[in-house]
Coordinates of C-alpha atoms in Angstrom, one line a residue:
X1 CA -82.4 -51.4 129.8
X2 CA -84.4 -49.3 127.6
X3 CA -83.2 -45.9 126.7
X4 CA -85.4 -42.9 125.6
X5 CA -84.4 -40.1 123.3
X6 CA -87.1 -38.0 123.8
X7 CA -88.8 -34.6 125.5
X8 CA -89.4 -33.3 129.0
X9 CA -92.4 -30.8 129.6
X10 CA -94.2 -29.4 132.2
X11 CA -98.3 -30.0 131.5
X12 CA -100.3 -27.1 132.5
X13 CA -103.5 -28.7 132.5
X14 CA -106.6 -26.6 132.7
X15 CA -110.1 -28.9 133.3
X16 CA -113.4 -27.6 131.9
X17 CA -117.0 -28.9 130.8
X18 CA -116.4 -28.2 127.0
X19 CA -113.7 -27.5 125.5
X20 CA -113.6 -23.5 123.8
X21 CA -114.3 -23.3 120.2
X22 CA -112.3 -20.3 118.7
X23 CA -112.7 -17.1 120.0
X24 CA -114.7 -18.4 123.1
X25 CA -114.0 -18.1 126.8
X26 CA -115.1 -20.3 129.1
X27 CA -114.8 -21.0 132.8
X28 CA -112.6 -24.1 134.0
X29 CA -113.0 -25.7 137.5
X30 CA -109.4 -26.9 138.2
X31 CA -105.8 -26.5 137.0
X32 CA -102.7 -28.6 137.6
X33 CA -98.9 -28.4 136.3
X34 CA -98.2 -32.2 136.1
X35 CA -94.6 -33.5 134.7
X36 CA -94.7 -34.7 131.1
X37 CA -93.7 -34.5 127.9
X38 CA -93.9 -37.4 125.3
X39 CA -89.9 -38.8 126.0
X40 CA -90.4 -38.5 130.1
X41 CA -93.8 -40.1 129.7
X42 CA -92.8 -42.7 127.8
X43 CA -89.6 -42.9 130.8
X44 CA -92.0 -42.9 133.7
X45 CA -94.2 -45.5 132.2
X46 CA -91.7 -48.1 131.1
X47 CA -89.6 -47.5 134.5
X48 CA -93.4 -48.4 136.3
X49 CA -93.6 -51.3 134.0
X50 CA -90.5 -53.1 135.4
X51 CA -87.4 -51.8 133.3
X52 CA -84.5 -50.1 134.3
X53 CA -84.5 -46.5 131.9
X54 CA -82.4 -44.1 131.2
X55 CA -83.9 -40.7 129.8
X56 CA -81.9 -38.7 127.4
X57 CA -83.0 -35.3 127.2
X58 CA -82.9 -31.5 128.3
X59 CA -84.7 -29.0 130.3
X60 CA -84.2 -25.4 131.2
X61 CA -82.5 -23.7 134.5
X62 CA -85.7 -22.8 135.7
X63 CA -88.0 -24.6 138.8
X64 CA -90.0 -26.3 136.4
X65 CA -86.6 -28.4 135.0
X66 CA -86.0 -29.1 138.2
X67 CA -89.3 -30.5 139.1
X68 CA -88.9 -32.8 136.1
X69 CA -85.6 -34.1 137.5
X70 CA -87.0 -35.5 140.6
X71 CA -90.4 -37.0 139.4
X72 CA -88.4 -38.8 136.8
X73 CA -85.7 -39.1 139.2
X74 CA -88.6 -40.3 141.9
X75 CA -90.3 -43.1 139.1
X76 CA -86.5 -44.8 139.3
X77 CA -85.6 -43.6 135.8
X78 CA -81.6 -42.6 135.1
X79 CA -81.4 -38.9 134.6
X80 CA -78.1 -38.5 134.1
X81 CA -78.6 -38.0 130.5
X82 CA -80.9 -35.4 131.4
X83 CA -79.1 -32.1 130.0
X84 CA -79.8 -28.7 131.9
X85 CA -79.5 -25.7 128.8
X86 CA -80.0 -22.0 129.9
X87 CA -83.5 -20.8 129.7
X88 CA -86.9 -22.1 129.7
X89 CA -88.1 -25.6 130.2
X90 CA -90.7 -27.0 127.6
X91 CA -94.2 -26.7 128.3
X92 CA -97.8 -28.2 127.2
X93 CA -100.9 -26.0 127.5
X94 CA -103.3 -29.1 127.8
X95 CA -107.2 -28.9 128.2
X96 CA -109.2 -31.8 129.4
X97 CA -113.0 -31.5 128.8
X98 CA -115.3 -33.6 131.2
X99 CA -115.6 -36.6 128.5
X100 CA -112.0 -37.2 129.0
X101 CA -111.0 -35.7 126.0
X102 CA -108.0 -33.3 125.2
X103 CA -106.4 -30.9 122.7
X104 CA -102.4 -29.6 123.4
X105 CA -100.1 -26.8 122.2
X106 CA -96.9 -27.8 122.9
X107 CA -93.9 -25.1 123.6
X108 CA -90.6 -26.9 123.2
X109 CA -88.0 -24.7 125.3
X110 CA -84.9 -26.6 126.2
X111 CA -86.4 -29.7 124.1
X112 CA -85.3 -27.8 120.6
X113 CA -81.9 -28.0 121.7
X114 CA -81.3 -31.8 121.5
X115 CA -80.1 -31.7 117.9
X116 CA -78.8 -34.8 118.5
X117 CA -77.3 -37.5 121.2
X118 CA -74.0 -36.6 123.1
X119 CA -71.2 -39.4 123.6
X120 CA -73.0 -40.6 126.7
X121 CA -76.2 -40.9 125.2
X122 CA -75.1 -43.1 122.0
X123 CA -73.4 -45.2 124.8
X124 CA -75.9 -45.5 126.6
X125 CA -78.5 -46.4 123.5
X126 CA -75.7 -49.0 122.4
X127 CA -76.3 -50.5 125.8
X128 CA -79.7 -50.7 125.7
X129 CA -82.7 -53.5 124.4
X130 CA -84.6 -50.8 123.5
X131 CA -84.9 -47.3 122.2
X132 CA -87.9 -44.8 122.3
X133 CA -88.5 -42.2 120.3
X134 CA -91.0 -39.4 119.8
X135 CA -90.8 -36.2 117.2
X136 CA -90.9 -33.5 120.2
X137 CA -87.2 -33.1 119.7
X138 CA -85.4 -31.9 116.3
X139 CA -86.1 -33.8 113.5
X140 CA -82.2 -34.2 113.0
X141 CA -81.5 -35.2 116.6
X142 CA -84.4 -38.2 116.1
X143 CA -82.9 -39.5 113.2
X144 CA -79.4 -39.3 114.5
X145 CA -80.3 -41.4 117.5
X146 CA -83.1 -43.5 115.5
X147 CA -79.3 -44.7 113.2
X148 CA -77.1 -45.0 116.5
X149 CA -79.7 -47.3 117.7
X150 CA -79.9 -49.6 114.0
X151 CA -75.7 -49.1 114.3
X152 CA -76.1 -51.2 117.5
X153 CA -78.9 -53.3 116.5
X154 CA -81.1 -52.0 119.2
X155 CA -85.1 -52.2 118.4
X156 CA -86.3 -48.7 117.6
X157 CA -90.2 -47.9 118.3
X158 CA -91.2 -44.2 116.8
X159 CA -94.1 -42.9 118.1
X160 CA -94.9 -40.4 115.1
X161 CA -96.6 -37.1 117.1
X162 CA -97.1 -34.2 116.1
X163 CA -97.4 -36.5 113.1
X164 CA -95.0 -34.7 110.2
X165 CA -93.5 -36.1 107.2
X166 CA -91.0 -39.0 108.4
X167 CA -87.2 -38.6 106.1
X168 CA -86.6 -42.2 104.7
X169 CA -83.3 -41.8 107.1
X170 CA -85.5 -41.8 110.4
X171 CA -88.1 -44.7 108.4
X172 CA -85.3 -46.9 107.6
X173 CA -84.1 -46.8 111.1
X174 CA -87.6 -47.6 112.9
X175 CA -88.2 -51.3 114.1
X176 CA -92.0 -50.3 115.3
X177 CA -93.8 -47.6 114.2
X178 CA -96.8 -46.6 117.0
X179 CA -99.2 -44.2 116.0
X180 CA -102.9 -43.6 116.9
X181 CA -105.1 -43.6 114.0
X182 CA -105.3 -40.1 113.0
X183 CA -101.4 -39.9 113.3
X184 CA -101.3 -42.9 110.7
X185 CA -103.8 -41.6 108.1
X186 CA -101.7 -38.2 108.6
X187 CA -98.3 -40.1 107.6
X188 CA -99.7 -42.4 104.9
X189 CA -102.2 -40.0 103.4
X190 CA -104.6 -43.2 103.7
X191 CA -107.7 -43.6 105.3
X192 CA -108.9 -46.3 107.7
X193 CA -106.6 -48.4 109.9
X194 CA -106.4 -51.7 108.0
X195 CA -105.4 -49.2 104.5
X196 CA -102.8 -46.8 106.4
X197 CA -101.3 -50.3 108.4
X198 CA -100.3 -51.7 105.1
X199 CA -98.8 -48.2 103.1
X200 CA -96.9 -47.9 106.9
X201 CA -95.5 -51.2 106.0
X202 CA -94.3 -50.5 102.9
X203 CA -91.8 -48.1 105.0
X204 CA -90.7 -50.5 108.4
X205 CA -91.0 -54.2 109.5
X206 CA -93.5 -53.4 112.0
X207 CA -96.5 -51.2 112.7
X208 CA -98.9 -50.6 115.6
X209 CA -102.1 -48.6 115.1
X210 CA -103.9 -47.7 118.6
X211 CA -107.2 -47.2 118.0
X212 CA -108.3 -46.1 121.5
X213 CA -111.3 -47.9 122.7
X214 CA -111.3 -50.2 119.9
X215 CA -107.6 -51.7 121.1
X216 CA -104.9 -51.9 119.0
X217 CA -103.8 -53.1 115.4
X218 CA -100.7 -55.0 114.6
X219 CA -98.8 -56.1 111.5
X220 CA -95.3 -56.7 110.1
X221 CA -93.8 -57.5 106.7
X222 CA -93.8 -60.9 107.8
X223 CA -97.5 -61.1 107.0
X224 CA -98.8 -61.5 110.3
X225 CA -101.5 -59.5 111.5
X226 CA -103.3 -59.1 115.2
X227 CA -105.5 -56.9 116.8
X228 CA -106.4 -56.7 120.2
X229 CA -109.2 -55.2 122.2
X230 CA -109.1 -52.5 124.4
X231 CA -110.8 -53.1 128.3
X232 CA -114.3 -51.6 128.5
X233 CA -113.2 -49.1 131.0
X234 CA -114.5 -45.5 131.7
X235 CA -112.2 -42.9 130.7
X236 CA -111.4 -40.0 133.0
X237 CA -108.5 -38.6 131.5
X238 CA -106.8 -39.7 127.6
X239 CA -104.1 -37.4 128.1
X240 CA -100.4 -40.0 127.7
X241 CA -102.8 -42.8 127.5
X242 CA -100.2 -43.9 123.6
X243 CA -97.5 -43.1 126.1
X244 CA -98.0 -45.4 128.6
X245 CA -99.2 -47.9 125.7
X246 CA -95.6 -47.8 124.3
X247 CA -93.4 -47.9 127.1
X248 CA -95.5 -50.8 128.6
X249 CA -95.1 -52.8 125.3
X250 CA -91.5 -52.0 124.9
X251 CA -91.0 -53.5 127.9
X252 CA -93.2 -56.7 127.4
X253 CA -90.9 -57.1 124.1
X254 CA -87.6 -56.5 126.0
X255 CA -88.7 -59.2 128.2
X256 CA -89.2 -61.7 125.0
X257 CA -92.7 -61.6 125.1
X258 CA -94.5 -62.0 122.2
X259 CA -96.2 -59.6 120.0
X260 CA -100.4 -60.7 121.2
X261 CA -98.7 -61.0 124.8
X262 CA -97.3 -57.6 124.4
X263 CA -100.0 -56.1 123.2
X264 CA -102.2 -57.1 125.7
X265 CA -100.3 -56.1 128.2
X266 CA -100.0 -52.6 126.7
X267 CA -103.7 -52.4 126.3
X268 CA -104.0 -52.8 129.9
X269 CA -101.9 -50.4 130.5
X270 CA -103.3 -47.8 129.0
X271 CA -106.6 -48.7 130.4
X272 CA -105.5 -48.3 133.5
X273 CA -104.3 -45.0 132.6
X274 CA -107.2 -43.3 131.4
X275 CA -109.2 -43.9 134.5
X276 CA -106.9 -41.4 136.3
X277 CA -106.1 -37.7 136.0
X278 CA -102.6 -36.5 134.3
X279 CA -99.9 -37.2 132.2
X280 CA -97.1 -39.3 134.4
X281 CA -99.8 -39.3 137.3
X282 CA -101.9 -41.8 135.7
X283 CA -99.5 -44.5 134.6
X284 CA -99.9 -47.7 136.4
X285 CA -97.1 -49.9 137.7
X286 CA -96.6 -53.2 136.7
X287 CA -98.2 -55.2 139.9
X288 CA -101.2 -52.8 138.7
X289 CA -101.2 -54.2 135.3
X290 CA -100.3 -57.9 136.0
X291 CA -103.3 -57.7 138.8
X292 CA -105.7 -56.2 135.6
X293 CA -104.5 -58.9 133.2
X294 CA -105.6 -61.9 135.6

């Protein structure tokens, strides 16, 4: 089972040509409000994968936490963990330009209450093979479920956005590290992939630096080092595309596969994902992925 400690949003999505500059207006030509968040992304695309999830998390008393409780509910992940707090739900204003770009502003609602995991949740972390973790939530509540996780010896995989300092507590917690390349040269203050890979692992045993179109780069303090292509694919849509990324390779790893498997497996993946429109919408499911892969 993997377990995921993270945040459940509503994406408002608005689709346009070009994205405004500041001050600008501009005309759009759709909008959707898709289920999302980093933590229920993450859920939905390790539960299509082929693992059995559990989402820890909260949203508001208002229709849009309860549409997140049935599309996670509907993708087969455990939502009993899924706290309901008075007020809003979280939201992400996101805006897609016709490259397949994006740029977010995130509005945490009920996410800012999840100081940190209940009873239930550290049981259920304790039970799991894996845990996921983003920084939508508190930085106390990540760090205290980042050290249940080490207490148990579950694997943790931190994916660092919004990219912020990291405390040494949440750091020396972290099994696998997974930002994109801007979020890494943000963290390290180094610039380049292969430079900000090694200062990450100065910090955990293991780093993975998506690098979008160019695949994905891998090390770990044991010395080795991989990197895998990405698929020459057209992308639609980039929006959850590191989501899907990690929840597919946490799931490859759960299954004892090993790190170049994994990796390729998560690179396909994602791939798949960005051909489609939307956050949870897009992810693929793992007869999708194993078909891609031969």
């Amino acid at each position: 089972m993997i377990s995921v400690f993270g945040s459940a949003n509503m994406d408002l999505v608005a689709y346009v040509g070009q994205a405004p500059a500041r001050g600008e207006t501009v005309t759009g030509h759709r909008f959707r409000t898709i289920p999302g968040g980093k933590g229920a992304n993450q859920a939905i695309a390790a539960a299509r994968a082929g693992a059995q999830v559990a989402f820890l998390g909260a949203v508001g008393d208002d229709g849009f936490g309860a549409e997140l409780r049935t599309a996670l509910t509907e993708a087969g992940v455990d939502v009993r963990g899924l706290r309901q707090m008075p007020g809003s739900t979280g939201i992400a204003h996101i805006v897609v330009d016709d490259d397949g770009g994006n740029s977010i502003i995130v509005v945490p609602g009920a996410n800012g209450t999840v100081t940190g995991p209940s009873g239930e949740d550290m049981a259920a972390i304790a039970r799991s093979d894996a845990l996921l973790l983003q920084l939508e939530l508190p930085m106390e509540g990540v760090v205290a479920a980042a050290q249940a996780a080490q207490v148990s010896r579950v694997p943790v995989y931190l994916t660092p956005a919004p990219a912020r300092p990291l405390p040494p507590e949440l750091l020396g917690a972290v099994t696998t590290i997974v930002p994109n390349e801007h979020e890494a040269a943000a963290i390290t203050g180094v610039s380049g992939p292969e430079n900000a890979l090694e200062a990450l692992l100065q910090q955990v045993q293991e780093a993975v630096i998506t690098l979008g179109s160019d695949g994905a780069l891998y090390g770990a303090r044991s010395g080795e080092r991989l990197r895998v292509p990405a698929a020459p694919v057209k992308a639609v849509d980039t929006t959850a595309a590191g989501d899907t990324f990690v929840g597919a390779l946490a799931v490859a790893r759960a299954e004892g596969r090993g790190m170049e498997e994994a990796l390729r497996f998560a690179s396909t993946a994602a791939a798949l994902s960005v051909q489609r429109e939307g956050a949870s919408t897009s992810m693929p499911t793992r007869h999708e992925i194993e078909n891609a892969l031969n």
